[in-house]
Amino acid sequence: MELLLRFLLLCGVADFTRGLSITTPEQMIEKAKGETAYLPCKFTLGPEDQGPLDIEWLLSPADNQKVDQVIILYSGDKIYDDYYQDLKGRVHFTSNDLKSGDASINVTNLQLSDIGTYQCKVKKAPGVGNKKIQLTVLVKPSGIRCYVDGSEEIGNDFKLKCEPKEGSLPLRYEWQKLSDSQKLPTSWLPEMTSPVISVKNASAEYSGTYTCTVRNRVGSDQCLLRLDVVPPSNRAGTIAGAVIGTLLALVLIALIVFCCHKKRREEKYEKEVHHDIREDVPPPKSRTSTARSYIGSNHSSLGSMSPSNMEGYSKTQYNQVPSEDLERAPQSPTLPPTKVAAPNLSRMGAVPVMIPAQSKDGSIV
């Protein structure tokens, strides 16, 4: 009996040295990202284990570059779960009474950073025990996209492709035909479990609805693909139509540009004509200058007048000057008129001259 107990102790099956024993075996657990992982840790106590109960969970990250982190602790009848920031609020004991022998925990909303080795340590002096659990977080296949790579025409070669947006390896693929004849071409059979099916010399019989299912150890997802194999199209007509359409578009653009340019030139010309001032048209004479020229011409002709018409000229010609113009003309000091006798005028060489009548603006009538 003693030899059997020693053998069990050496193999790690049981721990009777202090009475405390963790009954949960070491194991590996795989879970999908976003799910909840249950990490079991159940223990039994011996009669001699009378010390305070302490429970501690530690995490050894998978990269082996970080030291072990305490993620949750039970000591002195209190729970402390704010040691590890990456798991804060996501790790909890599953039992409300840890003294009953259940130290298991739940890790919620699993992330890829949660991958690692978790260790459960239970201590109740003088008994001590621990177990390790390997946790692996995988990503379910999701965002599957099915499409045809190539032209779906009779006689052509193209490919049916199935691509997941994310998913942890290894991934398994499975193609099925859902509509029409469910019989698949013999040449497709070797590729029905691959992400790509190569279609050679396509025929109308290949048309139908296909499904591609992608699986891994934690989940699966699928997509649908509608394949329509049609007769070859008239490529020459398509190309000719495209060329003609392009030429018409270019002509239309050129016409629009021409019209806009012409309109701008007309607007510019109208503005220039509106603001243009003709240099060959002299400015109109002012009334003041007319009055001055009128008075000056009459004064300059006094020396050529005869005594007989001198008096009449002073009465008639000066009266023809508009009063309005004389009022506006600048006032200059004038000498009082001097009477010159007719014999004196003759001796001075004066010659009688007839002064033609002038209009109001000074022009000869």
Coordinates of C-alpha atoms in Angstrom, one line a residue, residues 196-319:
V196 CA -10.7 27.6 -56.0
I197 CA -12.4 25.5 -58.7
S198 CA -10.8 25.8 -62.2
V199 CA -13.4 25.6 -64.9
K200 CA -12.2 24.5 -68.4
N201 CA -14.2 24.8 -71.6
A202 CA -17.4 25.9 -69.8
S203 CA -20.8 24.7 -71.0
A204 CA -24.4 25.8 -70.3
E205 CA -24.8 22.8 -68.0
Y206 CA -22.5 24.4 -65.5
S207 CA -25.1 27.1 -64.8
G208 CA -26.7 27.0 -61.4
T209 CA -26.4 28.1 -57.7
Y210 CA -23.4 26.9 -55.7
T211 CA -22.6 27.1 -52.1
C212 CA -19.1 27.2 -50.4
T213 CA -18.8 26.3 -46.7
V214 CA -15.7 27.1 -44.8
R215 CA -15.0 25.4 -41.4
N216 CA -12.4 25.3 -38.7
R217 CA -12.4 23.8 -35.2
V218 CA -14.6 26.5 -33.6
G219 CA -17.1 27.4 -36.3
S220 CA -18.2 27.7 -39.9
D221 CA -19.6 30.1 -42.5
Q222 CA -20.8 29.9 -46.1
C223 CA -21.6 31.9 -49.2
L224 CA -23.8 31.5 -52.3
L225 CA -22.7 31.9 -55.9
R226 CA -24.9 32.1 -59.0
L227 CA -23.2 30.9 -62.2
D228 CA -24.8 31.8 -65.6
V229 CA -22.9 30.4 -68.5
V230 CA -24.1 32.3 -71.6
P231 CA -23.2 32.2 -75.4
P232 CA -20.3 34.4 -76.5
S233 CA -21.2 38.1 -77.0
N234 CA -20.6 40.1 -80.2
R235 CA -17.4 41.7 -79.2
A236 CA -16.9 43.5 -82.5
G237 CA -20.2 45.3 -82.1
T238 CA -19.5 46.1 -78.5
I239 CA -16.1 47.6 -79.4
A240 CA -17.6 49.6 -82.3
G241 CA -20.4 50.9 -80.0
A242 CA -17.9 52.0 -77.4
V243 CA -15.8 53.8 -80.0
I244 CA -18.8 55.6 -81.5
G245 CA -20.1 56.6 -78.1
T246 CA -16.7 58.0 -77.2
L247 CA -16.5 60.0 -80.4
L248 CA -19.9 61.5 -79.9
A249 CA -19.0 62.4 -76.4
L250 CA -15.9 64.2 -77.6
V251 CA -17.8 66.1 -80.2
L252 CA -20.4 67.2 -77.7
I253 CA -17.8 68.4 -75.3
A254 CA -16.0 70.3 -78.1
L255 CA -19.3 72.0 -79.1
I256 CA -20.1 73.1 -75.6
V257 CA -16.6 74.6 -75.2
F258 CA -16.9 76.4 -78.6
C259 CA -20.3 77.9 -77.6
C260 CA -19.0 79.0 -74.2
H261 CA -16.0 80.6 -75.8
K262 CA -18.1 82.4 -78.4
K263 CA -20.4 83.8 -75.8
R264 CA -17.6 85.1 -73.7
R265 CA -16.1 86.9 -76.8
E266 CA -19.4 88.6 -77.5
E267 CA -19.8 89.8 -74.0
K268 CA -16.3 91.1 -74.0
Y269 CA -16.9 93.0 -77.3
E270 CA -20.1 94.6 -76.0
K271 CA -18.3 95.8 -72.8
E272 CA -15.5 97.4 -74.9
V273 CA -17.9 99.2 -77.3
H274 CA -19.9 100.5 -74.3
H275 CA -16.9 102.0 -72.6
D276 CA -15.1 103.2 -75.7
I277 CA -14.6 107.1 -76.1
R278 CA -14.1 108.3 -79.6
E279 CA -11.0 110.5 -79.8
D280 CA -11.9 112.2 -83.1
V281 CA -15.0 114.1 -81.7
P282 CA -14.0 117.4 -79.9
P283 CA -15.7 118.2 -76.6
P284 CA -18.6 120.8 -76.8
K285 CA -17.8 124.4 -76.3
S286 CA -18.9 126.0 -73.0
R287 CA -21.2 129.0 -73.0
T288 CA -18.6 131.0 -71.1
S289 CA -15.9 130.5 -73.8
T290 CA -18.5 131.4 -76.5
A291 CA -19.3 134.6 -74.7
R292 CA -15.6 135.5 -74.3
S293 CA -14.9 134.8 -78.0
Y294 CA -17.9 136.8 -79.0
I295 CA -16.8 139.9 -76.9
G296 CA -13.2 139.6 -77.9
S297 CA -14.0 139.5 -81.6
N298 CA -16.2 142.6 -81.3
H299 CA -13.5 144.5 -79.4
S300 CA -10.9 143.6 -81.9
S301 CA -12.9 145.0 -84.8
L302 CA -13.5 148.4 -83.2
G303 CA -10.5 149.9 -84.9
S304 CA -11.9 149.0 -88.4
M305 CA -15.3 150.6 -87.9
S306 CA -16.3 154.0 -89.3
P307 CA -17.7 156.8 -87.2
S308 CA -21.1 156.5 -88.9
N309 CA -21.8 152.9 -87.7
M310 CA -19.8 153.1 -84.5
E311 CA -22.8 154.2 -82.5
G312 CA -25.1 151.7 -84.1
Y313 CA -22.7 148.9 -83.5
S314 CA -22.4 149.7 -79.8
K315 CA -26.1 149.6 -79.5
T316 CA -27.0 146.6 -81.5
Q317 CA -24.1 144.2 -81.5
Y318 CA -23.4 144.2 -77.8
N319 CA -27.0 143.7 -77.1

